[in-house]
Amino acid sequence: MTHTVPPGNPEAPTTPAATDPGPAVSASGHHTAAAAGGLPAALKRRVPKYADLAPLMQFKKPEFSRAARLRRASTIWDLRDMAKRRTPQAPFDYTDGAAEAEISLRRARQAFLDIEFRPGVLRDVSSIDLSTDILGGPSRLPVGIAPTGFTRMMQSEGEYAGSQAAAAAGIPYTLSTMGTASLEDVAAAAPTGRNWFQLYLWTDRERSLELIQRAAAAGNDTLMVTVDTAVAGARLRDVRNGMTIPPALTLKTVLDASYRPAWWFNFLTHEPLTFASLSRYTGTVADLINAMFDPTLTFADLDWLRETWKGKLVVKGIQTVEDARKVVDHGADGIVLSNHGGRQLDRAPIPFHLLPEVSAALKADHSDAAIILDTGIMNGADIIAALALGADFTLIGRAYLYGLMAGGRAGVDRALQILEKDMERTMALLGVSRVADLTPEHVRILRT
């Protein structure tokens, strides 16, 4: 019986031969082992030769230095893991935690995960430009460092590390009123940087005016007034840790210190923590908080501030479209969509979800006010998504503080390097070479 073999079908059955016809011969007369049922030479086992193994045996000497550890960090989450190992629980939780059940923070981070990027192909992305203009000045990256209080508590280099890293990266740095380095010292530490100042507007206008004047004299071109702190949020991790400023040497903290000696050595051998911008303040921390978070503030106070401050004015803590429009009507040059990193009102609106609506509303009003976003950013792709949906700029708080706690100034540098690499890669894969070319068409929100 004869089997017909369709031409070109390698999976068709073959007819067993009655006799062995011998090895197959190619058109050139050479024998082919595969056709005869043998294995190609590359698939035959053999004893490996030293010459073959030598290039594979590139054993590296283990590196345990801080620089080596930081190089191994590929994500902000890696830096967070390092920070947790190196920092006592109370300062770490002060940075890492949020208010009450921390729902706002989890939702803010989840919001960035619940998106779908929509890439374009066949675009020239051989050169990626992440630079942008914000509030009348250039920034090499579309991200700046947000104001954070008590920063030298997280790591002894504190605001000095943050401001110098920001200057080196060509991005703005924002000093908090509750910072542990003064306006003047930050300006001296980062003389080439673009420094902004964050203000809690006090009922004591003389004290507020003094800080505003010092900010101007120190060369700050932007004042960022925070308005979402009528009272302090219920930050339960801090309550459970018995967190004090500065940290107290209790039995619990001494035991904690035994696992983190470098932090305590740095803490005890540097200048004690103080609220450096508040040189005339002599009250307790609790009194300071009560004075700082003024429940009587209204839009009239914003009007006073607009008249007083001659530089760029940004209002931080906007959480509704209506308030975004109102603060712009009252003279703000920019807004920060922020729920204070989830540290004030739990279940607060998520800035990333609010962004498209606010952007559309301000465009409808023909406003050129800058839209800045913070809360939840842990990856450069988060920043690109925010820019695509209407943000002009972004701010990072925890993301850079994890780097600070992981390795001081070098750790902040590494955090910014990671975010920059994330942004460049995301832009290239989206088929976009400039920040200005990002549009809402590049991002789809899967659920809200």
CSV table of C-alpha atoms in Angstrom, one decimal:
chain,number,residue,atom,x,y,z
A,1,MET,CA,0.0,0.0,0.0
A,2,THR,CA,1.3,3.4,-0.9
A,3,HIS,CA,1.0,6.5,1.4
A,4,THR,CA,0.7,9.9,-0.4
A,5,VAL,CA,2.7,12.6,1.3
A,6,PRO,CA,1.4,16.2,0.7
A,7,PRO,CA,4.4,18.4,-0.3
A,8,GLY,CA,5.7,20.8,2.3
A,9,ASN,CA,4.0,19.2,5.2
A,10,PRO,CA,6.6,18.3,7.8
A,11,GLU,CA,4.1,16.6,10.1
A,12,ALA,CA,2.8,14.2,7.5
A,13,PRO,CA,3.3,10.4,8.1
A,14,THR,CA,6.2,8.7,6.3
A,15,THR,CA,6.2,5.3,4.7
A,16,PRO,CA,8.4,2.8,6.5
A,17,ALA,CA,11.0,1.5,4.0
A,18,ALA,CA,11.3,-2.3,3.5
A,19,THR,CA,15.0,-1.9,3.3
A,20,ASP,CA,17.5,0.7,4.6
A,21,PRO,CA,18.3,3.0,1.7
A,22,GLY,CA,21.4,4.3,3.5
A,23,PRO,CA,22.2,7.8,4.7
A,24,ALA,CA,20.4,10.7,3.0
A,25,VAL,CA,22.5,12.6,0.6
A,26,SER,CA,22.0,16.3,-0.1
A,27,ALA,CA,22.1,17.8,-3.5
A,28,SER,CA,25.7,18.6,-3.0
A,29,GLY,CA,26.5,15.0,-2.1
A,30,HIS,CA,27.0,15.5,1.6
A,31,HIS,CA,25.4,13.2,4.2
A,32,THR,CA,22.8,14.8,6.5
A,33,ALA,CA,22.7,13.2,10.0
A,34,ALA,CA,19.3,14.8,10.8
A,35,ALA,CA,17.6,13.2,7.8
A,36,ALA,CA,19.0,9.8,8.8
A,37,GLY,CA,17.4,10.1,12.3
A,38,GLY,CA,20.6,11.3,14.0
A,39,LEU,CA,21.1,14.5,16.2
A,40,PRO,CA,22.7,17.7,15.0
A,41,ALA,CA,26.2,18.1,16.4
A,42,ALA,CA,25.0,21.0,18.6
A,43,LEU,CA,22.6,18.7,20.4
A,44,LYS,CA,25.0,15.8,21.1
A,45,ARG,CA,26.2,15.6,24.7
A,46,ARG,CA,29.9,16.0,25.4
A,47,VAL,CA,32.3,16.6,28.2
A,48,PRO,CA,32.6,20.4,28.6
A,49,LYS,CA,36.0,21.9,27.9
A,50,TYR,CA,37.7,24.4,30.3
A,51,ALA,CA,37.9,26.9,27.4
A,52,ASP,CA,34.1,26.8,27.2
A,53,LEU,CA,33.6,27.1,30.9
A,54,ALA,CA,36.1,29.9,31.6
A,55,PRO,CA,34.0,32.8,30.2
A,56,LEU,CA,31.0,31.7,32.3
A,57,MET,CA,32.9,31.6,35.6
A,58,GLN,CA,33.0,35.4,36.3
A,59,PHE,CA,32.7,35.3,40.1
A,60,LYS,CA,32.4,38.8,41.6
A,61,LYS,CA,33.6,39.7,45.0
A,62,PRO,CA,30.6,40.4,47.3
A,63,GLU,CA,30.0,44.1,47.9
A,64,PHE,CA,28.4,45.3,51.2
A,65,SER,CA,29.0,49.0,50.9
A,66,ARG,CA,26.1,51.5,51.0
A,67,ALA,CA,26.8,52.5,47.4
A,68,ALA,CA,26.6,48.8,46.3
A,69,ARG,CA,23.3,48.3,48.1
A,70,LEU,CA,21.8,51.4,46.5
A,71,ARG,CA,23.0,50.3,43.1
A,72,ARG,CA,21.1,47.0,43.6
A,73,ALA,CA,17.9,48.9,44.2
A,74,SER,CA,15.8,48.8,41.0
A,75,THR,CA,12.5,50.3,42.4
A,76,ILE,CA,11.3,52.7,45.0
A,77,TRP,CA,9.9,49.6,46.8
A,78,ASP,CA,13.5,48.2,47.0
A,79,LEU,CA,14.5,51.5,48.7
A,80,ARG,CA,11.6,51.2,51.1
A,81,ASP,CA,12.7,47.7,52.1
A,82,MET,CA,16.2,49.1,52.8
A,83,ALA,CA,14.8,52.1,54.7
A,84,LYS,CA,12.8,49.8,56.9
A,85,ARG,CA,15.8,47.7,57.8
A,86,ARG,CA,17.9,50.8,58.6
A,87,THR,CA,15.4,53.1,60.4
A,88,PRO,CA,13.8,52.7,63.9
A,89,GLN,CA,10.1,51.9,63.8
A,90,ALA,CA,8.8,55.2,65.0
A,91,PRO,CA,10.5,57.4,62.4
A,92,PHE,CA,9.9,54.9,59.6
A,93,ASP,CA,6.2,54.6,60.5
A,94,TYR,CA,5.9,58.4,60.6
A,95,THR,CA,7.0,58.4,57.0
A,96,ASP,CA,5.3,55.3,55.8
A,97,GLY,CA,2.0,55.6,57.6
A,98,ALA,CA,-1.2,57.5,57.0
A,99,ALA,CA,-4.4,58.4,58.8
A,100,GLU,CA,-6.7,56.0,60.6
A,101,ALA,CA,-7.1,52.8,58.5
A,102,GLU,CA,-4.8,54.2,55.8
A,103,ILE,CA,-7.5,53.7,53.1
A,104,SER,CA,-6.8,56.9,51.3
A,105,LEU,CA,-3.1,56.0,50.8
A,106,ARG,CA,-3.9,52.5,49.6
A,107,ARG,CA,-6.5,53.8,47.1
A,108,ALA,CA,-4.1,56.4,45.8
A,109,ARG,CA,-1.5,53.8,45.0
A,110,GLN,CA,-4.1,51.4,43.6
A,111,ALA,CA,-5.4,54.2,41.3
A,112,PHE,CA,-2.0,54.2,39.5
A,113,LEU,CA,-2.2,50.4,39.1
A,114,ASP,CA,-5.8,50.5,37.7
A,115,ILE,CA,-4.8,52.1,34.4
A,116,GLU,CA,-4.0,50.8,30.9
A,117,PHE,CA,-1.3,52.5,28.8
A,118,ARG,CA,-2.1,52.9,25.1
A,119,PRO,CA,1.2,52.9,23.2
A,120,GLY,CA,1.8,54.2,19.7
A,121,VAL,CA,4.3,52.4,17.5
A,122,LEU,CA,6.7,53.3,14.7
A,123,ARG,CA,7.6,56.6,16.4
A,124,ASP,CA,11.1,57.9,16.7
A,125,VAL,CA,12.0,57.6,20.4
A,126,SER,CA,15.7,57.6,20.1
A,127,SER,CA,15.9,60.7,22.3
A,128,ILE,CA,13.6,61.2,25.2
A,129,ASP,CA,13.2,64.7,26.6
A,130,LEU,CA,11.7,64.8,30.1
A,131,SER,CA,12.2,68.5,30.7
A,132,THR,CA,9.3,70.9,31.3
A,133,ASP,CA,8.5,74.4,32.5
A,134,ILE,CA,6.7,74.9,35.8
A,135,LEU,CA,5.6,78.1,37.5
A,136,GLY,CA,7.8,80.3,35.4
A,137,GLY,CA,11.0,78.2,35.5
A,138,PRO,CA,12.6,75.1,34.0
A,139,SER,CA,12.8,71.6,35.5
A,140,ARG,CA,14.9,68.9,34.0
A,141,LEU,CA,12.3,66.3,35.1
A,142,PRO,CA,8.5,66.7,35.5
A,143,VAL,CA,8.8,66.0,39.2
A,144,GLY,CA,9.9,67.9,42.3
A,145,ILE,CA,10.4,67.1,46.0
A,146,ALA,CA,7.4,67.8,48.2
A,147,PRO,CA,7.6,69.4,51.6
A,148,THR,CA,8.1,67.0,54.4
A,149,GLY,CA,8.4,67.8,58.1
A,150,PHE,CA,10.9,66.6,60.7
A,151,THR,CA,13.1,65.3,57.8
A,152,ARG,CA,16.4,65.0,59.8
A,153,MET,CA,14.5,62.6,62.0
A,154,MET,CA,14.3,60.1,59.1
A,155,GLN,CA,18.0,60.4,58.5
A,156,SER,CA,20.5,62.9,59.8
A,157,GLU,CA,21.3,64.5,56.4
A,158,GLY,CA,17.6,65.4,56.1
A,159,GLU,CA,16.7,68.6,54.1
A,160,TYR,CA,20.3,69.1,53.1
A,161,ALA,CA,20.3,65.8,51.3
A,162,GLY,CA,17.0,66.5,49.6
A,163,SER,CA,17.8,70.0,48.5
A,164,GLN,CA,21.2,69.1,47.2
A,165,ALA,CA,19.9,66.0,45.3
A,166,ALA,CA,17.2,68.1,43.8
A,167,ALA,CA,19.7,70.8,42.7
A,168,ALA,CA,21.9,68.1,41.1
A,169,ALA,CA,18.9,66.6,39.3
A,170,GLY,CA,17.7,70.1,38.1
A,171,ILE,CA,14.3,69.9,39.8
A,172,PRO,CA,12.6,72.1,42.5
A,173,TYR,CA,12.9,71.3,46.2
A,174,THR,CA,10.2,72.4,48.7
A,175,LEU,CA,11.2,73.1,52.3
A,176,SER,CA,8.5,72.6,54.9
A,177,THR,CA,7.6,75.1,57.6
A,178,MET,CA,8.1,72.1,60.0
A,179,GLY,CA,11.4,71.2,58.5
A,180,THR,CA,14.6,70.7,60.5
A,181,ALA,CA,16.8,72.9,58.4
A,182,SER,CA,16.3,76.6,58.1
A,183,LEU,CA,15.5,78.6,54.9
A,184,GLU,CA,18.9,80.2,55.1
A,185,ASP,CA,20.8,76.9,55.6
A,186,VAL,CA,19.0,75.1,52.7
A,187,ALA,CA,19.8,78.1,50.4
A,188,ALA,CA,23.4,77.9,51.5
A,189,ALA,CA,23.5,74.1,51.0
A,190,ALA,CA,22.0,74.2,47.6
A,191,PRO,CA,22.8,77.6,46.2
A,192,THR,CA,22.3,76.6,42.5
A,193,GLY,CA,18.9,74.8,43.3
A,194,ARG,CA,15.4,76.1,42.7
A,195,ASN,CA,14.0,76.2,46.2
A,196,TRP,CA,10.4,76.6,47.1
A,197,PHE,CA,8.9,77.1,50.6
A,198,GLN,CA,5.8,75.5,52.1
A,199,LEU,CA,3.8,77.6,54.6
A,200,TYR,CA,1.2,76.8,57.2
A,201,LEU,CA,-0.6,80.1,57.5
A,202,TRP,CA,-0.8,81.0,61.2
A,203,THR,CA,-3.4,83.1,63.0
A,204,ASP,CA,-0.4,85.1,64.2
A,205,ARG,CA,0.1,87.2,61.0
A,206,GLU,CA,3.4,88.7,62.2
A,207,ARG,CA,5.0,85.2,62.5
A,208,SER,CA,3.7,84.2,59.1
A,209,LEU,CA,4.9,87.5,57.6
A,210,GLU,CA,8.4,86.9,59.1
A,211,LEU,CA,8.6,83.5,57.4
A,212,ILE,CA,7.4,84.9,54.1
A,213,GLN,CA,10.0,87.6,54.2
A,214,ARG,CA,12.7,85.1,55.1
A,215,ALA,CA,11.6,82.9,52.2
A,216,ALA,CA,11.9,85.8,49.7
A,217,ALA,CA,15.3,86.9,51.1
A,218,ALA,CA,16.6,83.3,50.8
A,219,GLY,CA,15.7,83.3,47.1
A,220,ASN,CA,12.6,81.1,47.1
A,221,ASP,CA,10.6,82.0,44.0
A,222,THR,CA,7.4,80.0,44.9
A,223,LEU,CA,5.3,79.9,48.1
A,224,MET,CA,3.2,76.8,48.6
A,225,VAL,CA,0.5,77.2,51.2
A,226,THR,CA,-1.0,74.1,52.6
A,227,VAL,CA,-4.8,74.3,53.3
A,228,ASP,CA,-5.9,70.7,54.2
A,229,THR,CA,-4.9,70.8,57.8
A,230,ALA,CA,-7.7,72.5,59.8
A,231,VAL,CA,-6.8,69.9,62.4
A,232,ALA,CA,-4.2,67.1,62.6
A,233,GLY,CA,-5.2,63.7,61.1
A,234,ALA,CA,-5.4,60.6,63.3
A,235,ARG,CA,-2.1,59.0,62.5
A,236,LEU,CA,-2.5,55.9,64.5
A,237,ARG,CA,0.9,54.4,63.8
A,238,ASP,CA,2.4,57.4,65.5
A,239,VAL,CA,0.0,57.1,68.5
A,240,ARG,CA,0.8,53.4,68.9
A,241,ASN,CA,4.5,54.0,68.6
A,242,GLY,CA,4.4,56.7,71.2
A,243,MET,CA,6.3,58.8,68.7
A,244,THR,CA,7.8,62.0,69.9
A,245,ILE,CA,9.9,64.8,68.2
A,246,PRO,CA,12.7,64.2,68.8
A,247,PRO,CA,12.5,60.5,69.4
A,248,ALA,CA,12.8,59.6,73.1
A,249,LEU,CA,15.3,57.1,74.5
A,250,THR,CA,12.8,54.6,76.1
A,251,LEU,CA,13.3,50.9,76.6
A,252,LYS,CA,11.5,50.2,73.4
A,253,THR,CA,13.6,52.6,71.4
A,254,VAL,CA,16.8,51.3,72.9
A,255,LEU,CA,15.9,47.8,71.9
A,256,ASP,CA,14.9,49.0,68.4
A,257,ALA,CA,18.3,50.8,68.2
A,258,SER,CA,20.2,47.6,68.8
A,259,TYR,CA,19.2,46.5,65.3
A,260,ARG,CA,19.8,49.9,63.7
A,261,PRO,CA,23.0,51.3,65.3
A,262,ALA,CA,24.0,53.5,62.3
A,263,TRP,CA,20.8,55.5,62.6
A,264,TRP,CA,21.2,56.1,66.3
A,265,PHE,CA,24.9,56.9,65.9
A,266,ASN,CA,24.1,59.6,63.3
A,267,PHE,CA,21.2,60.9,65.4
A,268,LEU,CA,23.2,61.2,68.6
A,269,THR,CA,26.3,62.7,67.0
A,270,HIS,CA,24.7,65.5,65.0
A,271,GLU,CA,23.0,68.7,66.0
A,272,PRO,CA,19.7,68.1,67.9
A,273,LEU,CA,16.5,68.3,65.9
A,274,THR,CA,14.7,71.7,66.0
A,275,PHE,CA,12.0,73.4,63.9
A,276,ALA,CA,14.6,75.4,62.1
A,277,SER,CA,12.3,77.8,60.3
A,278,LEU,CA,10.6,78.7,63.6
A,279,SER,CA,13.6,80.2,65.3
A,280,ARG,CA,11.5,82.2,67.7
A,281,TYR,CA,9.3,79.3,68.7
A,282,THR,CA,9.7,78.1,72.3
A,283,GLY,CA,6.6,75.9,72.9
A,284,THR,CA,6.1,72.2,72.9
A,285,VAL,CA,5.5,70.1,69.8
A,286,ALA,CA,1.8,69.8,70.7
A,287,ASP,CA,1.5,73.5,71.1
A,288,LEU,CA,3.3,74.0,67.8
A,289,ILE,CA,0.9,71.7,66.0
A,290,ASN,CA,-2.1,73.5,67.4
A,291,ALA,CA,-0.7,76.8,66.4
A,292,MET,CA,0.3,75.6,62.9
A,293,PHE,CA,-3.0,74.0,62.0
A,294,ASP,CA,-5.5,76.9,62.1
A,295,PRO,CA,-9.1,75.9,61.8
A,296,THR,CA,-10.3,79.5,61.2
A,297,LEU,CA,-8.6,79.9,57.7
A,298,THR,CA,-10.9,81.2,54.9
A,299,PHE,CA,-10.4,82.5,51.4
A,300,ALA,CA,-9.9,85.9,52.9
A,301,ASP,CA,-6.7,84.7,54.3
A,302,LEU,CA,-5.6,83.5,50.9
A,303,ASP,CA,-6.4,87.0,49.6
A,304,TRP,CA,-4.1,88.5,52.2
A,305,LEU,CA,-1.4,86.0,51.3
A,306,ARG,CA,-1.7,86.9,47.6
A,307,GLU,CA,-1.3,90.5,48.4
A,308,THR,CA,1.7,89.8,50.6
A,309,TRP,CA,3.7,87.4,48.5
A,310,LYS,CA,5.1,88.7,45.2
A,311,GLY,CA,6.3,85.5,43.8
A,312,LYS,CA,4.4,82.4,42.5
A,313,LEU,CA,1.7,81.2,44.8
A,314,VAL,CA,0.6,77.6,44.9
A,315,VAL,CA,-2.2,76.2,47.1
A,316,LYS,CA,-1.6,72.6,48.2
A,317,GLY,CA,-4.4,70.3,49.4
A,318,ILE,CA,-7.1,70.8,46.8
A,319,GLN,CA,-9.5,67.9,46.7
A,320,THR,CA,-12.6,69.2,44.7
A,321,VAL,CA,-13.1,70.8,41.4
A,322,GLU,CA,-15.0,73.7,43.1
A,323,ASP,CA,-12.1,74.5,45.4
A,324,ALA,CA,-9.6,74.3,42.5
A,325,ARG,CA,-11.6,76.9,40.6
A,326,LYS,CA,-12.0,79.1,43.7
A,327,VAL,CA,-8.4,79.3,44.7
A,328,VAL,CA,-7.4,80.2,41.1
A,329,ASP,CA,-10.1,82.9,41.2
A,330,HIS,CA,-8.4,84.2,44.4
A,331,GLY,CA,-5.0,84.6,42.7
A,332,ALA,CA,-3.3,81.2,42.9
A,333,ASP,CA,-0.7,80.6,40.2
A,334,GLY,CA,-1.0,76.8,40.7
A,335,ILE,CA,-2.7,74.1,42.7
A,336,VAL,CA,-1.5,70.8,44.2
A,337,LEU,CA,-4.1,68.1,44.0
A,338,SER,CA,-3.3,66.3,47.2
A,339,ASN,CA,-4.9,64.6,50.1
A,340,HIS,CA,-1.7,65.1,52.2
A,341,GLY,CA,-0.4,61.6,51.3
A,342,GLY,CA,-3.5,60.1,53.0
A,343,ARG,CA,-2.3,61.6,56.3
A,344,GLN,CA,-5.3,63.8,57.1
A,345,LEU,CA,-8.8,62.7,56.1
A,346,ASP,CA,-9.1,59.0,55.5
A,347,ARG,CA,-11.4,58.1,52.5
A,348,ALA,CA,-10.5,61.4,51.0
A,349,PRO,CA,-10.7,61.9,47.2
A,350,ILE,CA,-7.9,60.4,45.2
A,351,PRO,CA,-5.9,63.1,43.4
A,352,PHE,CA,-5.3,60.9,40.3
A,353,HIS,CA,-9.0,60.2,39.9
A,354,LEU,CA,-9.8,63.9,40.4
A,355,LEU,CA,-7.2,65.1,37.8
A,356,PRO,CA,-9.1,64.8,34.5
A,357,GLU,CA,-12.1,66.7,35.9
A,358,VAL,CA,-10.0,69.5,37.3
A,359,SER,CA,-8.0,69.8,34.2
A,360,ALA,CA,-11.1,70.0,32.1
A,361,ALA,CA,-12.7,72.6,34.4
A,362,LEU,CA,-9.6,74.9,34.4
A,363,LYS,CA,-9.3,74.7,30.6
A,364,ALA,CA,-13.0,75.6,30.4
A,365,ASP,CA,-12.2,78.7,32.5
A,366,HIS,CA,-9.3,79.5,30.2
A,367,SER,CA,-7.0,79.3,33.2
A,368,ASP,CA,-3.3,78.9,32.8
A,369,ALA,CA,-2.8,77.9,36.5
A,370,ALA,CA,-0.4,75.0,36.9
A,371,ILE,CA,-1.9,71.7,38.0
A,372,ILE,CA,0.5,69.7,40.2
A,373,LEU,CA,-0.3,66.3,41.7
A,374,ASP,CA,1.1,64.3,44.6
A,375,THR,CA,0.0,61.3,46.7
A,376,GLY,CA,0.7,57.7,45.9
A,377,ILE,CA,3.6,58.1,43.4
A,378,MET,CA,6.0,55.1,43.6
A,379,ASN,CA,7.1,54.7,40.0
A,380,GLY,CA,8.0,56.9,37.1
A,381,ALA,CA,5.1,55.4,35.1
A,382,ASP,CA,2.8,56.9,37.7
A,383,ILE,CA,4.3,60.3,36.9
A,384,ILE,CA,3.8,59.8,33.1
A,385,ALA,CA,0.2,58.7,33.6
A,386,ALA,CA,-0.5,61.8,35.7
A,387,LEU,CA,1.0,64.1,33.0
A,388,ALA,CA,-1.0,62.4,30.3
A,389,LEU,CA,-4.2,63.0,32.2
A,390,GLY,CA,-3.7,66.7,32.6
A,391,ALA,CA,-1.1,67.3,35.3
A,392,ASP,CA,1.6,69.9,34.5
A,393,PHE,CA,4.0,68.6,37.2
A,394,THR,CA,4.2,66.1,40.1
A,395,LEU,CA,5.7,66.0,43.6
A,396,ILE,CA,7.1,63.1,45.6
A,397,GLY,CA,7.3,62.8,49.4
A,398,ARG,CA,7.6,59.2,50.6
A,399,ALA,CA,9.4,58.1,47.5
A,400,TYR,CA,12.4,60.3,48.1
A,401,LEU,CA,12.2,59.8,51.9
A,402,TYR,CA,12.6,56.0,51.4
A,403,GLY,CA,15.8,56.8,49.5
A,404,LEU,CA,16.9,59.2,52.3
A,405,MET,CA,16.4,56.6,55.0
A,406,ALA,CA,18.1,53.9,52.8
A,407,GLY,CA,21.3,55.9,52.1
A,408,GLY,CA,21.2,59.7,52.9
A,409,ARG,CA,22.0,62.0,50.0
A,410,ALA,CA,23.1,59.0,47.8
A,411,GLY,CA,19.8,57.3,48.5
A,412,VAL,CA,17.9,60.4,47.4
A,413,ASP,CA,20.0,60.5,44.2
A,414,ARG,CA,19.2,56.9,43.6
A,415,ALA,CA,15.4,57.4,44.1
A,416,LEU,CA,15.5,60.2,41.4
A,417,GLN,CA,17.6,58.0,39.1
A,418,ILE,CA,15.1,55.2,39.4
A,419,LEU,CA,12.2,57.5,38.7
A,420,GLU,CA,14.0,59.1,35.7
A,421,LYS,CA,14.8,55.7,34.2
A,422,ASP,CA,11.1,54.6,34.7
A,423,MET,CA,9.9,57.7,33.0
A,424,GLU,CA,12.3,57.4,30.0
A,425,ARG,CA,11.3,53.7,29.5
A,426,THR,CA,7.6,54.4,29.8
A,427,MET,CA,7.8,57.3,27.4
A,428,ALA,CA,9.7,55.3,24.8
A,429,LEU,CA,7.3,52.4,25.0
A,430,LEU,CA,4.4,54.7,24.6
A,431,GLY,CA,6.0,56.1,21.4
A,432,VAL,CA,6.4,59.6,22.9
A,433,SER,CA,9.6,61.6,23.0
A,434,ARG,CA,8.5,64.8,24.8
A,435,VAL,CA,6.4,65.5,27.9
A,436,ALA,CA,4.3,68.0,25.9
A,437,ASP,CA,3.2,65.2,23.5
A,438,LEU,CA,1.5,63.2,26.2
A,439,THR,CA,-2.3,63.3,26.0
A,440,PRO,CA,-5.3,61.5,27.6
A,441,GLU,CA,-5.3,59.2,24.7
A,442,HIS,CA,-2.2,57.5,26.1
A,443,VAL,CA,-4.0,56.4,29.3
A,444,ARG,CA,-7.2,54.6,30.1
A,445,ILE,CA,-8.5,54.3,33.6
A,446,LEU,CA,-9.8,50.8,34.0
A,447,ARG,CA,-11.9,51.4,37.1
A,448,THR,CA,-12.5,54.1,39.7
